[in-house]
PDB file of C-alpha atoms and ligand atoms in Angstrom:
ATOM      1  CA  UNK A   1       0.028  -0.013  -0.031  1.00  0.00           C
ATOM      2  CA  UNK A   2       1.353   3.374  -0.996  1.00  0.00           C
ATOM      3  CA  UNK A   3       2.069   5.537   2.071  1.00  0.00           C
ATOM      4  CA  UNK A   4       1.436   9.253   1.639  1.00  0.00           C
ATOM      5  CA  UNK A   5       2.669  12.168   3.695  1.00  0.00           C
ATOM      6  CA  UNK A   6       0.744  15.396   3.201  1.00  0.00           C
ATOM      7  CA  UNK A   7       2.060  18.900   3.698  1.00  0.00           C
ATOM      8  CA  UNK A   8      -0.632  21.623   3.948  1.00  0.00           C
ATOM      9  CA  UNK A   9      -0.819  25.221   5.176  1.00  0.00           C
ATOM     10  CA  UNK A  10      -4.481  25.922   5.117  1.00  0.00           C
ATOM     11  CA  UNK A  11      -8.018  24.819   4.164  1.00  0.00           C
ATOM     12  CA  UNK A  12      -6.841  21.424   2.932  1.00  0.00           C
ATOM     13  CA  UNK A  13      -9.630  20.731   0.408  1.00  0.00           C
ATOM     14  CA  UNK A  14      -7.171  18.920  -1.819  1.00  0.00           C
ATOM     15  CA  UNK A  15      -6.119  16.796   1.183  1.00  0.00           C
ATOM     16  CA  UNK A  16      -9.860  16.047   1.586  1.00  0.00           C
ATOM     17  CA  UNK A  17     -10.322  14.990  -1.999  1.00  0.00           C
ATOM     18  CA  UNK A  18      -7.455  12.500  -1.577  1.00  0.00           C
ATOM     19  CA  UNK A  19      -8.958  11.161   1.650  1.00  0.00           C
ATOM     20  CA  UNK A  20     -12.337  10.826  -0.137  1.00  0.00           C
ATOM     21  CA  UNK A  21     -10.796   8.988  -3.065  1.00  0.00           C
ATOM     22  CA  UNK A  22      -9.077   6.576  -0.750  1.00  0.00           C
ATOM     23  CA  UNK A  23     -12.181   5.959   1.268  1.00  0.00           C
ATOM     24  CA  UNK A  24     -14.242   5.390  -1.787  1.00  0.00           C
ATOM     25  CA  UNK A  25     -11.771   2.612  -2.709  1.00  0.00           C
ATOM     26  CA  UNK A  26     -10.753   4.385  -5.921  1.00  0.00           C
ATOM     27  CA  UNK A  27      -7.142   5.120  -4.776  1.00  0.00           C
ATOM     28  CA  UNK A  28      -4.996   2.381  -3.240  1.00  0.00           C
ATOM     29  CA  UNK A  29      -3.044   4.460  -0.820  1.00  0.00           C
ATOM     30  CA  UNK A  30      -2.990   5.481   2.951  1.00  0.00           C
ATOM     31  CA  UNK A  31      -2.204   8.853   4.443  1.00  0.00           C
ATOM     32  CA  UNK A  32       0.417   8.215   7.198  1.00  0.00           C
ATOM     33  CA  UNK A  33       0.852  11.822   8.384  1.00  0.00           C
ATOM     34  CA  UNK A  34      -0.255  15.456   7.842  1.00  0.00           C
ATOM     35  CA  UNK A  35       2.430  18.028   8.514  1.00  0.00           C
ATOM     36  CA  UNK A  36       1.435  21.680   8.753  1.00  0.00           C
ATOM     37  CA  UNK A  37       3.347  24.916   9.243  1.00  0.00           C
ATOM     38  CA  UNK A  38       0.196  26.692  10.404  1.00  0.00           C
ATOM     39  CA  UNK A  39      -1.199  25.995  13.874  1.00  0.00           C
ATOM     40  CA  UNK A  40      -4.841  26.742  12.941  1.00  0.00           C
ATOM     41  CA  UNK A  41      -4.845  25.220   9.530  1.00  0.00           C
ATOM     42  CA  UNK A  42      -8.320  23.639   8.799  1.00  0.00           C
ATOM     43  CA  UNK A  43      -6.469  20.687   7.272  1.00  0.00           C
ATOM     44  CA  UNK A  44      -5.803  19.658  10.874  1.00  0.00           C
ATOM     45  CA  UNK A  45      -9.555  19.300  11.535  1.00  0.00           C
ATOM     46  CA  UNK A  46      -9.732  17.047   8.514  1.00  0.00           C
ATOM     47  CA  UNK A  47      -6.867  14.835   9.887  1.00  0.00           C
ATOM     48  CA  UNK A  48      -8.622  14.556  13.213  1.00  0.00           C
ATOM     49  CA  UNK A  49     -11.944  13.653  11.644  1.00  0.00           C
ATOM     50  CA  UNK A  50     -10.298  10.787   9.706  1.00  0.00           C
ATOM     51  CA  UNK A  51      -7.956   9.696  12.574  1.00  0.00           C
ATOM     52  CA  UNK A  52      -4.862  10.677  10.623  1.00  0.00           C
ATOM     53  CA  UNK A  53      -1.738  11.554  12.581  1.00  0.00           C
ATOM     54  CA  UNK A  54      -0.699  15.191  12.302  1.00  0.00           C
ATOM     55  CA  UNK A  55       2.176  17.333  13.301  1.00  0.00           C
ATOM     56  CA  UNK A  56       2.568  21.123  13.532  1.00  0.00           C
ATOM     57  CA  UNK A  57       6.094  22.330  12.898  1.00  0.00           C
ATOM     58  CA  UNK A  58       6.908  25.971  13.197  1.00  0.00           C
ATOM     59  CA  UNK A  59       9.845  26.991  11.015  1.00  0.00           C
ATOM     60  CA  UNK A  60      10.831  29.642  13.555  1.00  0.00           C
ATOM     61  CA  UNK A  61      11.618  26.970  16.105  1.00  0.00           C
ATOM     62  CA  UNK A  62      14.523  25.721  13.894  1.00  0.00           C
ATOM     63  CA  UNK A  63      17.959  27.225  13.573  1.00  0.00           C
ATOM     64  CA  UNK A  64      17.642  27.329   9.823  1.00  0.00           C
ATOM     65  CA  UNK A  65      15.065  26.638   7.133  1.00  0.00           C
ATOM     66  CA  UNK A  66      17.207  23.687   6.038  1.00  0.00           C
ATOM     67  CA  UNK A  67      16.815  22.222   9.606  1.00  0.00           C
ATOM     68  CA  UNK A  68      13.059  22.630   9.289  1.00  0.00           C
ATOM     69  CA  UNK A  69      12.998  20.603   6.039  1.00  0.00           C
ATOM     70  CA  UNK A  70      15.408  18.067   7.471  1.00  0.00           C
ATOM     71  CA  UNK A  71      13.061  17.442  10.393  1.00  0.00           C
ATOM     72  CA  UNK A  72      10.117  17.132   7.913  1.00  0.00           C
ATOM     73  CA  UNK A  73      12.121  14.553   5.872  1.00  0.00           C
ATOM     74  CA  UNK A  74      13.024  12.653   9.186  1.00  0.00           C
ATOM     75  CA  UNK A  75       9.301  12.547  10.250  1.00  0.00           C
ATOM     76  CA  UNK A  76       8.152  11.246   6.880  1.00  0.00           C
ATOM     77  CA  UNK A  77      10.984   8.699   6.646  1.00  0.00           C
ATOM     78  CA  UNK A  78      10.264   7.495  10.195  1.00  0.00           C
ATOM     79  CA  UNK A  79       6.754   6.571   9.063  1.00  0.00           C
ATOM     80  CA  UNK A  80       7.974   4.878   5.774  1.00  0.00           C
ATOM     81  CA  UNK A  81       6.239   7.496   3.609  1.00  0.00           C
ATOM     82  CA  UNK A  82       6.879   6.889  -0.068  1.00  0.00           C
ATOM     83  CA  UNK A  83       5.254   9.840  -1.677  1.00  0.00           C
ATOM     84  CA  UNK A  84       4.873  13.378  -0.371  1.00  0.00           C
ATOM     85  CA  UNK A  85       1.970  15.473  -1.412  1.00  0.00           C
ATOM     86  CA  UNK A  86       2.029  19.249  -1.190  1.00  0.00           C
ATOM     87  CA  UNK A  87      -1.630  20.262  -0.809  1.00  0.00           C
ATOM     88  CA  UNK A  88      -1.697  24.055  -0.523  1.00  0.00           C
ATOM     89  CA  UNK A  89       1.728  24.103   1.205  1.00  0.00           C
ATOM     90  CA  UNK A  90       2.584  27.693   0.754  1.00  0.00           C
ATOM     91  CA  UNK A  91       6.382  27.499   0.963  1.00  0.00           C
ATOM     92  CA  UNK A  92       9.277  26.679  -1.355  1.00  0.00           C
ATOM     93  CA  UNK A  93      10.626  23.246  -0.456  1.00  0.00           C
ATOM     94  CA  UNK A  94      14.329  23.087   0.222  1.00  0.00           C
ATOM     95  CA  UNK A  95      17.069  20.632  -0.550  1.00  0.00           C
ATOM     96  CA  UNK A  96      17.060  18.470   2.633  1.00  0.00           C
ATOM     97  CA  UNK A  97      13.469  17.326   1.820  1.00  0.00           C
ATOM     98  CA  UNK A  98      13.890  17.166  -1.978  1.00  0.00           C
ATOM     99  CA  UNK A  99      17.143  15.113  -1.672  1.00  0.00           C
ATOM    100  CA  UNK A 100      15.320  12.645   0.728  1.00  0.00           C
ATOM    101  CA  UNK A 101      12.404  12.253  -1.748  1.00  0.00           C
ATOM    102  CA  UNK A 102      13.768  12.643  -5.329  1.00  0.00           C
ATOM    103  CA  UNK A 103      10.937  12.766  -7.759  1.00  0.00           C
ATOM    104  CA  UNK A 104       8.717  11.663  -4.910  1.00  0.00           C
ATOM    105  CA  UNK A 105       7.202  14.991  -4.003  1.00  0.00           C
ATOM    106  CA  UNK A 106       4.104  16.213  -5.862  1.00  0.00           C
ATOM    107  CA  UNK A 107       2.622  19.657  -5.916  1.00  0.00           C
ATOM    108  CA  UNK A 108      -0.629  21.053  -7.388  1.00  0.00           C
ATOM    109  CA  UNK A 109      -0.548  24.539  -8.759  1.00  0.00           C
ATOM    110  CA  UNK A 110      -3.713  26.500  -9.794  1.00  0.00           C
ATOM    111  CA  UNK A 111      -2.462  27.528 -13.356  1.00  0.00           C
ATOM    112  CA  UNK A 112      -1.132  25.978 -16.461  1.00  0.00           C
ATOM    113  CA  UNK A 113       2.582  26.144 -15.738  1.00  0.00           C
ATOM    114  CA  UNK A 114       4.850  27.678 -16.755  1.00  0.00           C
ATOM    115  CA  UNK A 115       2.216  30.393 -16.922  1.00  0.00           C
ATOM    116  CA  UNK A 116       1.510  32.226 -13.674  1.00  0.00           C
ATOM    117  CA  UNK A 117       3.791  30.582 -11.058  1.00  0.00           C
ATOM    118  CA  UNK A 118       4.061  31.778  -7.508  1.00  0.00           C
ATOM    119  CA  UNK A 119       1.174  33.276  -5.479  1.00  0.00           C
ATOM    120  CA  UNK A 120      -2.311  34.421  -6.667  1.00  0.00           C
ATOM    121  CA  UNK A 121      -2.067  32.521  -9.919  1.00  0.00           C
ATOM    122  CA  UNK A 122      -5.817  32.790 -10.526  1.00  0.00           C
ATOM    123  CA  UNK A 123      -5.704  36.544 -10.040  1.00  0.00           C
ATOM    124  CA  UNK A 124      -2.635  36.734 -12.356  1.00  0.00           C
ATOM    125  CA  UNK A 125      -4.630  34.800 -15.024  1.00  0.00           C
ATOM    126  CA  UNK A 126      -7.622  37.125 -14.797  1.00  0.00           C
ATOM    127  CA  UNK A 127      -5.589  40.295 -14.809  1.00  0.00           C
ATOM    128  CA  UNK A 128      -3.500  39.060 -17.757  1.00  0.00           C
ATOM    129  CA  UNK A 129      -6.712  38.340 -19.750  1.00  0.00           C
ATOM    130  CA  UNK A 130      -5.989  34.670 -20.234  1.00  0.00           C
ATOM    131  CA  UNK A 131      -8.783  32.774 -21.995  1.00  0.00           C
ATOM    132  CA  UNK A 132      -7.683  29.338 -20.637  1.00  0.00           C
ATOM    133  CA  UNK A 133      -6.208  28.496 -17.336  1.00  0.00           C
ATOM    134  CA  UNK A 134      -6.305  25.363 -15.212  1.00  0.00           C
ATOM    135  CA  UNK A 135      -4.138  23.399 -12.820  1.00  0.00           C
ATOM    136  CA  UNK A 136      -0.828  21.468 -12.969  1.00  0.00           C
ATOM    137  CA  UNK A 137       0.417  18.604 -10.979  1.00  0.00           C
ATOM    138  CA  UNK A 138       4.144  18.352 -11.084  1.00  0.00           C
ATOM    139  CA  UNK A 139       7.093  16.796  -9.209  1.00  0.00           C
ATOM    140  CA  UNK A 140       8.929  19.301  -7.007  1.00  0.00           C
ATOM    141  CA  UNK A 141      12.421  20.535  -7.663  1.00  0.00           C
ATOM    142  CA  UNK A 142      14.298  23.363  -5.964  1.00  0.00           C
ATOM    143  CA  UNK A 143      12.682  26.091  -8.091  1.00  0.00           C
ATOM    144  CA  UNK A 144       9.271  27.708  -7.595  1.00  0.00           C
ATOM    145  CA  UNK A 145       6.717  25.718  -9.487  1.00  0.00           C
ATOM    146  CA  UNK A 146       9.400  24.572 -12.014  1.00  0.00           C
ATOM    147  CA  UNK A 147       9.501  20.739 -11.633  1.00  0.00           C
ATOM    148  CA  UNK A 148       8.641  18.127 -14.249  1.00  0.00           C
ATOM    149  CA  UNK A 149       4.895  18.263 -15.210  1.00  0.00           C
ATOM    150  CA  UNK A 150       2.874  15.121 -14.563  1.00  0.00           C
ATOM    151  CA  UNK A 151      -0.591  16.233 -15.691  1.00  0.00           C
ATOM    152  CA  UNK A 152      -2.530  19.374 -16.476  1.00  0.00           C
ATOM    153  CA  UNK A 153      -6.160  20.161 -16.925  1.00  0.00           C
ATOM    154  CA  UNK A 154      -7.788  23.281 -18.433  1.00  0.00           C
ATOM    155  CA  UNK A 155     -10.807  25.496 -17.795  1.00  0.00           C
ATOM    156  CA  UNK A 156     -12.084  28.436 -19.790  1.00  0.00           C
ATOM    157  CA  UNK A 157     -11.672  31.901 -18.391  1.00  0.00           C
ATOM    158  CA  UNK A 158     -14.560  34.302 -18.879  1.00  0.00           C
ATOM    159  CA  UNK A 159     -14.058  38.062 -19.186  1.00  0.00           C
ATOM    160  CA  UNK A 160     -16.531  38.233 -16.247  1.00  0.00           C
ATOM    161  CA  UNK A 161     -14.432  36.093 -14.065  1.00  0.00           C
ATOM    162  CA  UNK A 162     -13.086  37.349 -10.789  1.00  0.00           C
ATOM    163  CA  UNK A 163     -10.157  35.789  -8.835  1.00  0.00           C
ATOM    164  CA  UNK A 164     -12.765  34.040  -6.715  1.00  0.00           C
ATOM    165  CA  UNK A 165     -14.955  32.611  -9.566  1.00  0.00           C
ATOM    166  CA  UNK A 166     -11.876  31.400 -11.439  1.00  0.00           C
ATOM    167  CA  UNK A 167     -10.374  29.895  -8.259  1.00  0.00           C
ATOM    168  CA  UNK A 168     -13.560  27.961  -7.637  1.00  0.00           C
ATOM    169  CA  UNK A 169     -13.687  26.584 -11.223  1.00  0.00           C
ATOM    170  CA  UNK A 170     -10.074  25.546 -11.026  1.00  0.00           C
ATOM    171  CA  UNK A 171     -10.417  24.082  -7.574  1.00  0.00           C
ATOM    172  CA  UNK A 172     -13.227  21.700  -8.679  1.00  0.00           C
ATOM    173  CA  UNK A 173     -10.834  20.386 -11.288  1.00  0.00           C
ATOM    174  CA  UNK A 174      -7.949  20.152  -8.859  1.00  0.00           C
ATOM    175  CA  UNK A 175      -9.978  17.751  -6.682  1.00  0.00           C
ATOM    176  CA  UNK A 176     -10.230  15.297  -9.624  1.00  0.00           C
ATOM    177  CA  UNK A 177      -6.796  15.798 -11.068  1.00  0.00           C
ATOM    178  CA  UNK A 178      -4.688  15.469  -7.889  1.00  0.00           C
ATOM    179  CA  UNK A 179      -6.003  11.985  -6.878  1.00  0.00           C
ATOM    180  CA  UNK A 180      -5.758  10.945 -10.557  1.00  0.00           C
ATOM    181  CA  UNK A 181      -2.042  11.875 -10.583  1.00  0.00           C
ATOM    182  CA  UNK A 182      -1.382  10.055  -7.278  1.00  0.00           C
ATOM    183  CA  UNK A 183      -3.204   7.053  -8.786  1.00  0.00           C
ATOM    184  CA  UNK A 184      -0.879   7.031 -11.824  1.00  0.00           C
ATOM    185  CA  UNK A 185       2.057   7.033  -9.334  1.00  0.00           C
ATOM    186  CA  UNK A 186       0.405   4.211  -7.270  1.00  0.00           C
ATOM    187  CA  UNK A 187       0.023   2.113 -10.406  1.00  0.00           C
ATOM    188  CA  UNK A 188       3.718   2.511 -11.211  1.00  0.00           C
ATOM    189  CA  UNK A 189       2.925   4.315 -14.460  1.00  0.00           C
ATOM    190  CA  UNK A 190       5.139   7.409 -13.977  1.00  0.00           C
ATOM    191  CA  UNK A 191       8.791   7.641 -14.941  1.00  0.00           C
ATOM    192  CA  UNK A 192      11.017  10.752 -15.097  1.00  0.00           C
ATOM    193  CA  UNK A 193      13.747  11.468 -17.651  1.00  0.00           C
ATOM    194  CA  UNK A 194      15.189  14.874 -17.124  1.00  0.00           C
ATOM    195  CA  UNK A 195      12.193  17.192 -16.991  1.00  0.00           C
ATOM    196  CA  UNK A 196       9.928  14.860 -19.033  1.00  0.00           C
ATOM    197  CA  UNK A 197       7.482  12.625 -17.175  1.00  0.00           C
ATOM    198  CA  UNK A 198       6.459   9.602 -19.109  1.00  0.00           C
ATOM    199  CA  UNK A 199       3.004   8.036 -18.364  1.00  0.00           C
ATOM    200  CA  UNK A 200       2.606   4.476 -19.315  1.00  0.00           C
ATOM    201  CA  UNK A 201      -0.571   3.952 -21.323  1.00  0.00           C
ATOM    202  CA  UNK A 202      -1.485   7.576 -21.170  1.00  0.00           C
ATOM    203  CA  UNK A 203      -4.887   8.355 -22.754  1.00  0.00           C
ATOM    204  CA  UNK A 204      -4.712  11.824 -24.334  1.00  0.00           C
ATOM    205  CA  UNK A 205      -8.460  11.941 -24.481  1.00  0.00           C
ATOM    206  CA  UNK A 206      -8.611  11.736 -20.691  1.00  0.00           C
ATOM    207  CA  UNK A 207     -11.413  13.583 -19.016  1.00  0.00           C
ATOM    208  CA  UNK A 208      -8.959  16.042 -17.477  1.00  0.00           C
ATOM    209  CA  UNK A 209      -8.435  18.157 -20.573  1.00  0.00           C
ATOM    210  CA  UNK A 210     -11.466  20.357 -20.965  1.00  0.00           C
ATOM    211  CA  UNK A 211     -11.881  22.443 -24.067  1.00  0.00           C
ATOM    212  CA  UNK A 212     -13.865  25.613 -24.008  1.00  0.00           C
ATOM    213  CA  UNK A 213     -16.504  25.630 -26.760  1.00  0.00           C
ATOM    214  CA  UNK A 214     -15.082  27.324 -29.881  1.00  0.00           C
ATOM    215  CA  UNK A 215     -18.426  27.928 -31.651  1.00  0.00           C
ATOM    216  CA  UNK A 216     -21.964  28.578 -30.596  1.00  0.00           C
TER     217      UNK A 216
HETATM  218  C1  GAR B   1      -5.171  25.222  -4.129  1.00  0.00           C
HETATM  219  O1  GAR B   1      -5.855  26.048  -5.119  1.00  0.00           O
HETATM  220  C2  GAR B   1      -3.690  24.922  -4.614  1.00  0.00           C
HETATM  221  O2  GAR B   1      -3.697  24.708  -5.991  1.00  0.00           O
HETATM  222  C3  GAR B   1      -3.041  26.136  -4.237  1.00  0.00           C
HETATM  223  O3  GAR B   1      -3.520  26.564  -3.010  1.00  0.00           O
HETATM  224  C4  GAR B   1      -4.912  26.103  -2.922  1.00  0.00           C
HETATM  225  C5  GAR B   1      -4.986  25.223  -1.669  1.00  0.00           C
HETATM  226  O4  GAR B   1      -6.355  24.875  -1.391  1.00  0.00           O
HETATM  227  N1  GAR B   1      -1.623  25.927  -4.203  1.00  0.00           N
HETATM  228  C6  GAR B   1      -0.613  26.914  -4.490  1.00  0.00           C
HETATM  229  O5  GAR B   1      -1.016  27.998  -4.888  1.00  0.00           O
HETATM  230  C7  GAR B   1       0.716  26.445  -4.361  1.00  0.00           C
HETATM  231  N2  GAR B   1       1.594  27.368  -5.067  1.00  0.00           N
HETATM  232  P1  GAR B   1      -6.650  23.705  -0.448  1.00  0.00           P
HETATM  233  O6  GAR B   1      -5.862  24.080   0.984  1.00  0.00           O
HETATM  234  O7  GAR B   1      -8.070  23.784  -0.174  1.00  0.00           O
HETATM  235  O8  GAR B   1      -6.185  22.395  -0.959  1.00  0.00           O
END
């Protein structure tokens, strides 16, 4: 059984979608631990409700940010976690964690990378006037939202969209796409060569690419 470690800073709705998929028997995995850097993250309530171990670690309690990440790596390793899932973890992951889990840390980002990396991606997309945005699941490297792309899914952007309305449309897709990417991993279908992720038996017509209508 694939053991997951979740890192989350806030609401944790992506964390919830993974729990739900596991509980529905659609994803063969178990969450071993939630680690948060935020003492009142709602993700903690979700962990409690589902009897999942959780740990709050304050980066300020460590001598350096590398020590913080070394501790996270140690906690995950102690519980035999194989795959680390960033679910709204609002920090750049540093070397001690990346080196401990090479190509075994996934992140979800609410834009079609490499467009709109960093914070407030949905706002960036609206303000830029993008007509399509979406979400990206990628393996994490030392850059900000730069690692090898596993899967992407698109949504249309309307001229009437606000940051909130676009965020909500993308989030609905995130909740499908993230468990799907983890499932690909759990089935041993992902391999990484440089920055290219190969997916064994990939179906390009997968539900996760959504085209906006081009004609009325
Ligand atoms: C999600 O939209 C996720 O894509 C985004 O934060 C939100 C977390 O929501 N992540 C990032 O922006 C990372 N750069 P959640 O806590 O409800 O899963």
